[in-house]
Short mmCIF file of C-alpha atoms and ligand atoms in Angstrom, two decimals:
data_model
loop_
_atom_site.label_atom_id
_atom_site.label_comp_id
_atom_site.label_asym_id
_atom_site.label_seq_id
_atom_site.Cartn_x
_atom_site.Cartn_y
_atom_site.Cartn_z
CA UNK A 1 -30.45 -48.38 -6.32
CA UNK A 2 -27.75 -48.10 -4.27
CA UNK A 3 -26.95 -45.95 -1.30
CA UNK A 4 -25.93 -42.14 -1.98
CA UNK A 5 -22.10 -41.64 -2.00
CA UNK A 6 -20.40 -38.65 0.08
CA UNK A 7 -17.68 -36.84 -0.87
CA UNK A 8 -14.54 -35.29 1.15
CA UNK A 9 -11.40 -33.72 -0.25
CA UNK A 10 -8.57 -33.56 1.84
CA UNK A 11 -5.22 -32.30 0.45
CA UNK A 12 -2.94 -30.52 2.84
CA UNK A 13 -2.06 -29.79 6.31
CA UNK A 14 -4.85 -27.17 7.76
CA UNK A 15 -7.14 -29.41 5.55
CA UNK A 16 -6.58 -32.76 7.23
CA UNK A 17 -6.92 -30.56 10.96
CA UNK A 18 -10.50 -29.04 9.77
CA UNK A 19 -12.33 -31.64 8.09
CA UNK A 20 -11.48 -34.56 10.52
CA UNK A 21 -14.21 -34.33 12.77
CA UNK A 22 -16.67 -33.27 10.35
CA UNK A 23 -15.93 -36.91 8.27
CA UNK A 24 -16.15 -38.66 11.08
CA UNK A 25 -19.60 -37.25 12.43
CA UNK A 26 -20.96 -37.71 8.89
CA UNK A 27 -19.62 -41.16 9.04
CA UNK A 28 -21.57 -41.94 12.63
CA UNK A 29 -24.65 -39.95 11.25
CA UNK A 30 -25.10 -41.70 8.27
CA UNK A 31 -23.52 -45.41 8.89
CA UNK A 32 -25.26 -46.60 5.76
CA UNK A 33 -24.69 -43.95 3.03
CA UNK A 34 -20.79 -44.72 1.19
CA UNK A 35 -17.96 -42.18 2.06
CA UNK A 36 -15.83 -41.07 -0.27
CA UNK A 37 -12.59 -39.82 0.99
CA UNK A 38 -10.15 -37.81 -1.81
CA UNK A 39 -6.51 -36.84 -1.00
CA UNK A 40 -5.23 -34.72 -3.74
CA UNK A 41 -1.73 -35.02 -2.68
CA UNK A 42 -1.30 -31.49 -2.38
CA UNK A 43 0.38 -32.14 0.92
CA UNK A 44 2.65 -35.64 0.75
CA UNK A 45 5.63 -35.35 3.10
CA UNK A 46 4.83 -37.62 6.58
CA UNK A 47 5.32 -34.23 8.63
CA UNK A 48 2.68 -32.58 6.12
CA UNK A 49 0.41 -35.25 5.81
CA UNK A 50 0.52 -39.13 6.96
CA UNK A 51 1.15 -37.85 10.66
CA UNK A 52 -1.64 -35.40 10.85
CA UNK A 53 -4.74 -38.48 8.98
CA UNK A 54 -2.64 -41.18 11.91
CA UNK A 55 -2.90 -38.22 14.92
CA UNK A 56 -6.85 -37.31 13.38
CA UNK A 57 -7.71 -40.57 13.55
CA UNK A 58 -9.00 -39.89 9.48
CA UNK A 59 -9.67 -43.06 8.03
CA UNK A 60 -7.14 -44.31 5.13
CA UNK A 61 -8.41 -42.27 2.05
CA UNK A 62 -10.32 -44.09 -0.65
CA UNK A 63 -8.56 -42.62 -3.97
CA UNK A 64 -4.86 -40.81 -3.30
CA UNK A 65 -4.25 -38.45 -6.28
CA UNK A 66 -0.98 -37.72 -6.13
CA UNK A 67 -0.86 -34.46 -7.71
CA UNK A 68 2.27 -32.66 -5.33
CA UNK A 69 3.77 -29.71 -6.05
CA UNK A 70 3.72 -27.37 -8.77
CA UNK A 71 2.34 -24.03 -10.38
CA UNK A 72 -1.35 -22.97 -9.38
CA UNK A 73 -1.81 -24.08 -12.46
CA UNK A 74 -0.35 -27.25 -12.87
CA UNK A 75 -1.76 -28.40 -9.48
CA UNK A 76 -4.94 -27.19 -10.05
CA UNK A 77 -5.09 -28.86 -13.51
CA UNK A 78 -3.51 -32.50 -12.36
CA UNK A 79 -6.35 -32.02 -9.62
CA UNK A 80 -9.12 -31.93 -11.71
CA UNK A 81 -7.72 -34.52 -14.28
CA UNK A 82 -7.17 -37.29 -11.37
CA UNK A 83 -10.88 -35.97 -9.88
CA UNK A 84 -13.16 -35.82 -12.82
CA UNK A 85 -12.86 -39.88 -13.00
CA UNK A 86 -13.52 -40.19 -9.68
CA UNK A 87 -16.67 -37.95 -9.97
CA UNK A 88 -17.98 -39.33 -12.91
CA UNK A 89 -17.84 -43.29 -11.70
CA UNK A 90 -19.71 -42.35 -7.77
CA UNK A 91 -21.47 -39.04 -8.72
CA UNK A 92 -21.63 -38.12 -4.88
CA UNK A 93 -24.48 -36.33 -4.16
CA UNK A 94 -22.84 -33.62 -2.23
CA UNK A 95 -18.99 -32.75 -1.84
CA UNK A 96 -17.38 -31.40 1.37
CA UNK A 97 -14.34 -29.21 0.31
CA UNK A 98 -12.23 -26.89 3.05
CA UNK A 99 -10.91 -23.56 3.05
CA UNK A 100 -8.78 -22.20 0.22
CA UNK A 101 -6.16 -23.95 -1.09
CA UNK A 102 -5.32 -24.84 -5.03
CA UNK A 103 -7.04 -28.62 -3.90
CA UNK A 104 -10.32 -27.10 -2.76
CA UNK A 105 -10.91 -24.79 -5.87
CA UNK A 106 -9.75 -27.58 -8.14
CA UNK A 107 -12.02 -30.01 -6.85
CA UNK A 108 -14.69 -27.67 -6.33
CA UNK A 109 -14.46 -26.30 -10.06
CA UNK A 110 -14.55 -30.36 -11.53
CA UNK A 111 -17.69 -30.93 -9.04
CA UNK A 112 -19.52 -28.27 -10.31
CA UNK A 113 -18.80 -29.79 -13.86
CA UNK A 114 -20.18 -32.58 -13.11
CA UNK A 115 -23.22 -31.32 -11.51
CA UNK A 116 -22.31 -32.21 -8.15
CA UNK A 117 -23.50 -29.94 -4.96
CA UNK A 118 -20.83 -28.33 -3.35
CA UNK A 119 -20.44 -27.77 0.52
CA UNK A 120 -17.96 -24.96 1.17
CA UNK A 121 -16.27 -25.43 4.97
CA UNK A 122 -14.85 -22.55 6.15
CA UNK A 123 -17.08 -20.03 3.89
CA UNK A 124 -16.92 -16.70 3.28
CA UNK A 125 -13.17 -14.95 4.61
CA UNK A 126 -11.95 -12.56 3.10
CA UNK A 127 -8.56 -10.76 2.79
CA UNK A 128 -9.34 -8.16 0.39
CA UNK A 129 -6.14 -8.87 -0.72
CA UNK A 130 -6.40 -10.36 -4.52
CA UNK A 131 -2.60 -11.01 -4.92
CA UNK A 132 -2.94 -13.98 -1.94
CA UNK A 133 -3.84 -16.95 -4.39
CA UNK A 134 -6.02 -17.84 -1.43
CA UNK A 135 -8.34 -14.88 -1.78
CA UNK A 136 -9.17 -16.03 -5.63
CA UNK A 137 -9.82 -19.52 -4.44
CA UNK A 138 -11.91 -18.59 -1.65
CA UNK A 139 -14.13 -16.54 -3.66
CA UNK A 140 -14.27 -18.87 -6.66
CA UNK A 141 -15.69 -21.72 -4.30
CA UNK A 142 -18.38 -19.42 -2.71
CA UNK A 143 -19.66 -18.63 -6.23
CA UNK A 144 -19.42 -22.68 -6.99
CA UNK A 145 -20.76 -24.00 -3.77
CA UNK A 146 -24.55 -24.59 -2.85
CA UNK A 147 -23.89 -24.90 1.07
CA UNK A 148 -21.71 -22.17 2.98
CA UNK A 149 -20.18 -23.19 5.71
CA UNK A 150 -19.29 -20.08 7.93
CA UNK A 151 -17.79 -19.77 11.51
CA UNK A 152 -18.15 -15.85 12.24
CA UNK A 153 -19.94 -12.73 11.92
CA UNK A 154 -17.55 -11.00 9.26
CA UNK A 155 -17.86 -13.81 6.93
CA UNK A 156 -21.70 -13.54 6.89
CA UNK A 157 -21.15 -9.99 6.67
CA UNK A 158 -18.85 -10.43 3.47
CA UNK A 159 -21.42 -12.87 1.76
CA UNK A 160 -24.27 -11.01 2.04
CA UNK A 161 -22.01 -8.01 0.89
CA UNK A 162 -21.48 -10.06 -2.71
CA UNK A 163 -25.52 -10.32 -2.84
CA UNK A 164 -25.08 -14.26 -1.53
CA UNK A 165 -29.09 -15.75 -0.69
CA UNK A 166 -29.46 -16.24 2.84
CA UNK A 167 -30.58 -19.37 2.66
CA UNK A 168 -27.04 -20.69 1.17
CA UNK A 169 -25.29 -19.32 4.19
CA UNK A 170 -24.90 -21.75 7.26
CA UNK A 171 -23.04 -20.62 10.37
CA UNK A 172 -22.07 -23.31 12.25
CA UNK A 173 -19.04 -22.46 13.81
CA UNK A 174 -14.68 -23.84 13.84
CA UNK A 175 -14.54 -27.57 12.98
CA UNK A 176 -11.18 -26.98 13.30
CA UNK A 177 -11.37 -25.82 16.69
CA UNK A 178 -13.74 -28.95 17.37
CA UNK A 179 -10.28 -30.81 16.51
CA UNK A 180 -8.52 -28.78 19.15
CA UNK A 181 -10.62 -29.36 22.33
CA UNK A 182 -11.14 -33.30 20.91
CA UNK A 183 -7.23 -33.62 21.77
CA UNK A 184 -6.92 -30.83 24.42
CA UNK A 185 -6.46 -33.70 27.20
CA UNK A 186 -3.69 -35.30 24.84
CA UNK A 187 -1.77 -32.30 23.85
CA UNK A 188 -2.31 -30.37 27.44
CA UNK A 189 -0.06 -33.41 28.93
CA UNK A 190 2.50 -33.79 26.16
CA UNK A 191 5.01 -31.35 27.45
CA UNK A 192 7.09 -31.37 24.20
CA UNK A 193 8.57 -27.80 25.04
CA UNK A 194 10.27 -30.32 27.85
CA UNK A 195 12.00 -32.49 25.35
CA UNK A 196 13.10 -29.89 23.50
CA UNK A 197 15.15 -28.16 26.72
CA UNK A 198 13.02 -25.63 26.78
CA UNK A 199 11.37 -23.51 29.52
CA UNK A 200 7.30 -23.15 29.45
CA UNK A 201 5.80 -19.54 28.86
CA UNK A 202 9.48 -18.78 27.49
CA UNK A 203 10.35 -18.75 24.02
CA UNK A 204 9.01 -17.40 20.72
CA UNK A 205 6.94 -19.94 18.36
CA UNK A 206 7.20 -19.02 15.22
CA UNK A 207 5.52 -20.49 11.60
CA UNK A 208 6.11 -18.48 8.21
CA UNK A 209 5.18 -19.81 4.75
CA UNK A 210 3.24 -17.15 2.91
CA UNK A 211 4.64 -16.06 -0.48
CA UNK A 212 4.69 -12.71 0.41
CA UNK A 213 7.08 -12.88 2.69
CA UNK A 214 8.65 -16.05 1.61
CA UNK A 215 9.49 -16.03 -1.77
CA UNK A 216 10.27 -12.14 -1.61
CA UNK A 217 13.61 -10.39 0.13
CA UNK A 218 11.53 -9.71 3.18
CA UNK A 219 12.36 -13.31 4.52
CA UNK A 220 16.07 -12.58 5.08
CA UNK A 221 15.32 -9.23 7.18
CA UNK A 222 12.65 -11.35 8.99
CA UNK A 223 15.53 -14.17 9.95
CA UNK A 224 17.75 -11.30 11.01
CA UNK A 225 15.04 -9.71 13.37
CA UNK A 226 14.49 -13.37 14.49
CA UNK A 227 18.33 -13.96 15.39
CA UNK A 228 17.69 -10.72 17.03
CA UNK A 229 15.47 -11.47 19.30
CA UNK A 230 17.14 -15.01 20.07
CA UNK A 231 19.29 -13.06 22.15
CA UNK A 232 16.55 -12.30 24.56
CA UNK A 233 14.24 -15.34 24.00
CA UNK A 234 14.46 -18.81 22.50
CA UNK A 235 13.00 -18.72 19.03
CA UNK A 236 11.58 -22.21 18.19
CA UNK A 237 10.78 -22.29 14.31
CA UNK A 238 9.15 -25.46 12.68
CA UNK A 239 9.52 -24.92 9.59
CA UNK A 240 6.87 -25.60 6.32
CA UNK A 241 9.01 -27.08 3.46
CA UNK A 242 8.94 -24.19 1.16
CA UNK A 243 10.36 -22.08 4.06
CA UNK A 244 13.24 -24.29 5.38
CA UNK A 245 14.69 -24.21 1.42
CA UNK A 246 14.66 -20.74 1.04
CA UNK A 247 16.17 -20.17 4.57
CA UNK A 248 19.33 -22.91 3.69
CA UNK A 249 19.27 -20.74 0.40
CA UNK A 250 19.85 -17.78 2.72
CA UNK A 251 23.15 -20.05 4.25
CA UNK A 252 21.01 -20.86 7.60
CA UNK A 253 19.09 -19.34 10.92
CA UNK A 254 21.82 -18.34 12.94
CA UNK A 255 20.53 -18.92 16.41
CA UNK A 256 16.86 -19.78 15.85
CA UNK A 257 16.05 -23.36 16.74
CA UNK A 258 15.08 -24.48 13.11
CA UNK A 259 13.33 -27.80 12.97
CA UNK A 260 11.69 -29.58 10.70
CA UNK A 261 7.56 -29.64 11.01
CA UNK A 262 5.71 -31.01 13.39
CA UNK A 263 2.70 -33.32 13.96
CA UNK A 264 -0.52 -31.45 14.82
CA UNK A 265 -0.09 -33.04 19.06
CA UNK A 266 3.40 -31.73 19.39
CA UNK A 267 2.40 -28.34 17.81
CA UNK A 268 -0.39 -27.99 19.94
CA UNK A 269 1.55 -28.81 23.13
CA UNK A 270 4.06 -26.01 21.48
CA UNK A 271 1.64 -23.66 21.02
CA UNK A 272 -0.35 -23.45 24.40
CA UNK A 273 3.42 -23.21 26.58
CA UNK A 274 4.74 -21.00 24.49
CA UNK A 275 5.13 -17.30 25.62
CA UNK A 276 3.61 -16.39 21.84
CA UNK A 277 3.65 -17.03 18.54
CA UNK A 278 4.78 -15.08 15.19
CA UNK A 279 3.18 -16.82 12.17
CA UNK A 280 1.53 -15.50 8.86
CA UNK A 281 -0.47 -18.83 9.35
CA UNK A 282 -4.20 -18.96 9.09
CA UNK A 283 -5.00 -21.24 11.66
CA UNK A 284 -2.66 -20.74 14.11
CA UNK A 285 -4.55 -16.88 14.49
CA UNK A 286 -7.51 -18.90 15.05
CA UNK A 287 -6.28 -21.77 17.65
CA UNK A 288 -3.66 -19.36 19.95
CA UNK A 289 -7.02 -17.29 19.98
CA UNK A 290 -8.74 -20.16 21.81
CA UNK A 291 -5.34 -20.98 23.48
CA UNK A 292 -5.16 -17.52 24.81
CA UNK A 293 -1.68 -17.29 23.64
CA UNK A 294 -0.41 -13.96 22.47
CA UNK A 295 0.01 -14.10 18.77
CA UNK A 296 1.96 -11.47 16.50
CA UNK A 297 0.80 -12.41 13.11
CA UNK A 298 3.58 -10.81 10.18
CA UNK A 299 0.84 -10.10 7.39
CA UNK A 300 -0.91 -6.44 6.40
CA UNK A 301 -4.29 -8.16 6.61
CA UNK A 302 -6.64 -10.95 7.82
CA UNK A 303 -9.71 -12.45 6.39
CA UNK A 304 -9.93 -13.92 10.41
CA UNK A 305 -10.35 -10.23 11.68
CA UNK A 306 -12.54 -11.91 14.50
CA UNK A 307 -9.38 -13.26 16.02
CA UNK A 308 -7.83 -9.81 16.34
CA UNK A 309 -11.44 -8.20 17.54
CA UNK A 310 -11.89 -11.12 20.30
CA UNK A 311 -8.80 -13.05 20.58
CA UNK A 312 -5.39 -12.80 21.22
CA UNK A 313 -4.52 -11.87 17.45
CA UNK A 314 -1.74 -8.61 17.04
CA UNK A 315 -1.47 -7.51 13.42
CA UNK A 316 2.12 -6.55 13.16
CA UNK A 317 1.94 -5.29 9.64
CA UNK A 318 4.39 -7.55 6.34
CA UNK A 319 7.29 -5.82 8.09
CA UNK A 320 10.38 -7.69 9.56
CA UNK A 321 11.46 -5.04 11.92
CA UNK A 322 8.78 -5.09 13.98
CA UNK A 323 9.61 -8.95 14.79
CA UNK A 324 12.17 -7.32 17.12
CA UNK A 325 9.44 -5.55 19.11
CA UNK A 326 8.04 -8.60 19.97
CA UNK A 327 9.96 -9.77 23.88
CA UNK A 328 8.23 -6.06 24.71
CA UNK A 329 4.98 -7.14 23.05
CA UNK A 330 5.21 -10.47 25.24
CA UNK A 331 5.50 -8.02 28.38
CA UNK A 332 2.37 -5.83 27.91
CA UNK A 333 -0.28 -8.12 25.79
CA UNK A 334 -2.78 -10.28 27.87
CA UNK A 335 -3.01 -14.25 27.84
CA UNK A 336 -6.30 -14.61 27.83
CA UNK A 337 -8.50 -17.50 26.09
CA UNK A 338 -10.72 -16.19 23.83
CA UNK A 339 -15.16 -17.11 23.78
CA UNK A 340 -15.49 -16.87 20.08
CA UNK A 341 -19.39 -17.83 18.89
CA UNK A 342 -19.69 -21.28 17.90
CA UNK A 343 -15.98 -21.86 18.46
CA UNK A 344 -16.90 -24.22 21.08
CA UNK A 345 -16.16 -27.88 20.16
CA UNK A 346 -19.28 -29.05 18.42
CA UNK A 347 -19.07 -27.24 14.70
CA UNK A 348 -19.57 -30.58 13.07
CA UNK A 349 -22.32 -31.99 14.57
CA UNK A 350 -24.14 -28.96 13.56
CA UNK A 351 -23.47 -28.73 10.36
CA UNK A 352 -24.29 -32.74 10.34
CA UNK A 353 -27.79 -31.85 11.52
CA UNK A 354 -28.08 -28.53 9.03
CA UNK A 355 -27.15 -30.63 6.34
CA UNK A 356 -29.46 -34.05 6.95
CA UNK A 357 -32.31 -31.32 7.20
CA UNK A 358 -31.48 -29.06 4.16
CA UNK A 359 -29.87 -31.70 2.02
CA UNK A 360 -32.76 -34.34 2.37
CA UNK A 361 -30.17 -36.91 3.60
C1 UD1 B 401 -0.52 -24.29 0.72
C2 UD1 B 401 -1.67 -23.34 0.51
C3 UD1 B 401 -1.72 -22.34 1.65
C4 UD1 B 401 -1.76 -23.03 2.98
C5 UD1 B 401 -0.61 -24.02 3.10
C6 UD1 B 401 -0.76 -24.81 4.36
C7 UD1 B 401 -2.26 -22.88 -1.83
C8 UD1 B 401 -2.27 -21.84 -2.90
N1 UD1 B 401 -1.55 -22.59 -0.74
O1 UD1 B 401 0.68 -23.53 0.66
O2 UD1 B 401 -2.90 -21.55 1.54
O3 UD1 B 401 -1.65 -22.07 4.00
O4 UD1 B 401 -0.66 -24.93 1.98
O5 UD1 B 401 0.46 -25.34 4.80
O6 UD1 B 401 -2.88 -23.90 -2.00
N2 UD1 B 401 6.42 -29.01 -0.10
C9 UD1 B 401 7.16 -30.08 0.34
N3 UD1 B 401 6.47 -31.14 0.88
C10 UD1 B 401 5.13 -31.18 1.01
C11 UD1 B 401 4.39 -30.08 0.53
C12 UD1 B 401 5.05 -29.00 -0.02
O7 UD1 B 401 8.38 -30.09 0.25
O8 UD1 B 401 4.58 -32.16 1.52
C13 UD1 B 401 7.16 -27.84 -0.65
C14 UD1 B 401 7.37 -27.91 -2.17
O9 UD1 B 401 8.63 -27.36 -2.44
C15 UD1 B 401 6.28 -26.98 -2.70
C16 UD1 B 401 6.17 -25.95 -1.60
O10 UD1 B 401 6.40 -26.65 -0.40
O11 UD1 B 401 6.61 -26.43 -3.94
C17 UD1 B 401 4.83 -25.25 -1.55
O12 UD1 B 401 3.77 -26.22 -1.46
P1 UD1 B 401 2.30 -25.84 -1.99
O13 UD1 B 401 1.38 -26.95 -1.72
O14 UD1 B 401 2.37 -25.34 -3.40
O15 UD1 B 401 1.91 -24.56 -1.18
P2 UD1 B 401 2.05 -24.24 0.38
O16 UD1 B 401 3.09 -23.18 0.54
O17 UD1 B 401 2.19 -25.49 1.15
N1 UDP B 402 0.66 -27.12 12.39
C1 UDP B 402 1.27 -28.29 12.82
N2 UDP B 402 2.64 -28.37 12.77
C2 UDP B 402 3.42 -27.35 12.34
C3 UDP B 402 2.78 -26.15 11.92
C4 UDP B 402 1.39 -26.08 11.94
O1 UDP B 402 0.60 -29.23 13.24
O2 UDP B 402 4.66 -27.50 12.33
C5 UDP B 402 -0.84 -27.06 12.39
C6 UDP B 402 -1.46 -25.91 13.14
O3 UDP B 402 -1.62 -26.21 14.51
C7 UDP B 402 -2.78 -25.75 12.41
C8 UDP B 402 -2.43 -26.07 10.98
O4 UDP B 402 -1.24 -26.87 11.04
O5 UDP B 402 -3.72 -26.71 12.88
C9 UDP B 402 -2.19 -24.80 10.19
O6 UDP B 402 -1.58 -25.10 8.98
P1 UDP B 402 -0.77 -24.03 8.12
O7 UDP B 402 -0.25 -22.96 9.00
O8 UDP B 402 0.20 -24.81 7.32
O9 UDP B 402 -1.87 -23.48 7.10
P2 UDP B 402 -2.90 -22.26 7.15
O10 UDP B 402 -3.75 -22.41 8.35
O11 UDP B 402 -2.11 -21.00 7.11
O12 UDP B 402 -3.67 -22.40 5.86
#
């Protein structure tokens, strides 16, 4: 018989940043089991993916699906058509799937199909807010997944809330965050604010790409505020894809610094000189946290409520005028780096070790 095969599904940008070191600990624990690597394409540009698996050090995947952009539906659908092959021919024993997007409940929903256990990083957030597609896909993979990967208190809390067995629920802590300190020295001495003329600890860092706020008329009262406060601060926006076209739809930023995205080292480096950061991201609540850089996120809710409990996490509310608060903000909220539980650097090799013991590997 031959070895047992592994499975990780990688498909767009936060994905590639929380389930690198977690492959590549698996990889060094277990030299002589086969790795399975699965990009659904979800993510394709070289500034949304090819940058991030070269800067990661993730090793080239084994199958690319290819899927791109689309509907929830279509994606999720051409996700599980391109998977279920896949699946069927190396019947992994377990799966590794991250967080919440369309790619992670698509391949979670074929591996349960196919009788395939399912390890769930990043388990157990919650928004309470069903009309973030997120929120479904988040709480579809809990019900699918055998292994729950949490990293804090309120995400145990909301398992066990939804009757979940103890002994499915594994706190480990931020593999993400393992990703940060791994490159800390890299990033620290990168100085990309230089390059970019600007001035450390002053200007505005700023990431938007939720739906809410995107796709609605919010985003062109949120540019406004923006241009607003570029008047009193540099406002440095990298923007996601899906932003950038609907701001040229708009007929442009006025004077925010628009760029194009940027690799996960130069973000980074952004991120920790940065005076603070507006973003509706996920991740960037979590990594300012242990940055200690004041972060204003533009969203009614979090399922990371530990970042505004110990970190440096403001919510501002979904509403663009109080973007123009924020150089007053900057003035009266703390920098200070955040000790989050288990978001220490070593996330993966725990859950490595959890899973060789519970998993029989
Ligand atoms: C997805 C996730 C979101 C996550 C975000 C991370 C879902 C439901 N949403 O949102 O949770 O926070 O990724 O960044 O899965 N596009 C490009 N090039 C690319 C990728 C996308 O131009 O490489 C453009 C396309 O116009 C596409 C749009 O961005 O239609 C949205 O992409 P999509 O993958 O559907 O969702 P995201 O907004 O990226
Ligand atoms: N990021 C990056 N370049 C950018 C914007 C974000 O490298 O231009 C990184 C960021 O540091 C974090 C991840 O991408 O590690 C977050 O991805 P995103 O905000 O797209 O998704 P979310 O976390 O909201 O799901």
């Amino acid at each position: 018989m031959s070895e047992p095969t592994l499975a990780y599904v990688i498909g767009t940008r936060p994905n590639f940043v929380k389930m690198a070191p977690l492959i590549a600990a698996m990889r060094a624990r277990f030299p002589a089991l086969r790795h399975s690597l699965i990009h659904t394409g979800q993510h394709y540009d070289e500034l949304m993916s090819g940058i991030f698996l070269d800067e990661l050090g993730v090793p080239p995947p084994d199958h690319m699906l290819g899927v791109g952009s689309g509907s929830h539906g279509a994606q999720c659908a051409a996700v599980i058509r391109a998977i279920d092959p896949i699946l069927a021919a190396e019947q992994p024993r377990l799966i590794f799937v991250p967080g919440d997007v369309n790619s992670t409940l698509a391949a979670a929903l074929a591996a349960r199909q196919r009788g395939v256990a399912i390890v769930h990083i990043e388990s157990g957030l919650r928004s309470f807010d069903r009309s973030m597609p997120e929120e479904i896909n988040r709480i579809v993979v809990d019900r699918l997944s055998e292994v729950l990967v949490v990293h804090s208190d309120e995400a145990i809390d909301n398992l066990r809330a939804e009757g979940v067995a103890e002994g499915r629920i594994l706190f480990a802590g931020n593999t993400m965050i393992d990703t940060l300190r791994a490159l800390e020295q890299r990033f620290r001495s990168r100085r990309t604010h230089a390059s970019l003329g600007l001035d450390a600890g002053r200007y505005l860092l700023v990431t938007l790409h939720r739906p809410a706020l995107v796709d609605g008329p919010l985003l062109a009262a949120a540019v406004e505020a923006l241009a607003s406060v570029a008047e009193r601060i540099p406002v440095l926006f990298p923007a996601h894809p899906r932003t950038r076209k609907a701001i040229e739809s708009l007929g442009g930023a006025g004077r925010l610094r628009l760029t194009e995205p940027v690799g996960y080292l130069d973000f980074l480096s952004l991120q920790s000189d940065a005076a603070a950061v507006l973003t509706d991201s996920g991740g960037i609540q979590e990594e300012s946290s242990c940055l200690g850089v004041p972060c204003f996120t533009l969203r009614d809710n979090t399922e990371r409520p530990v970042t505004v409990r110990l970190g440096s996490n403001t919510l501002l509310g979904l509403d663009p005028r109080r973007i123009e608060q924020i150089p007053q903000l900057i003035e009266t909220t703390p920098r200070r780096a955040a000790e989050i539980p288990g978001w220490d650097g070593r996330a993966a090799p725990r859950i490595v070790e959890a899973i060789a013991a519970r998993c029989g590997l």
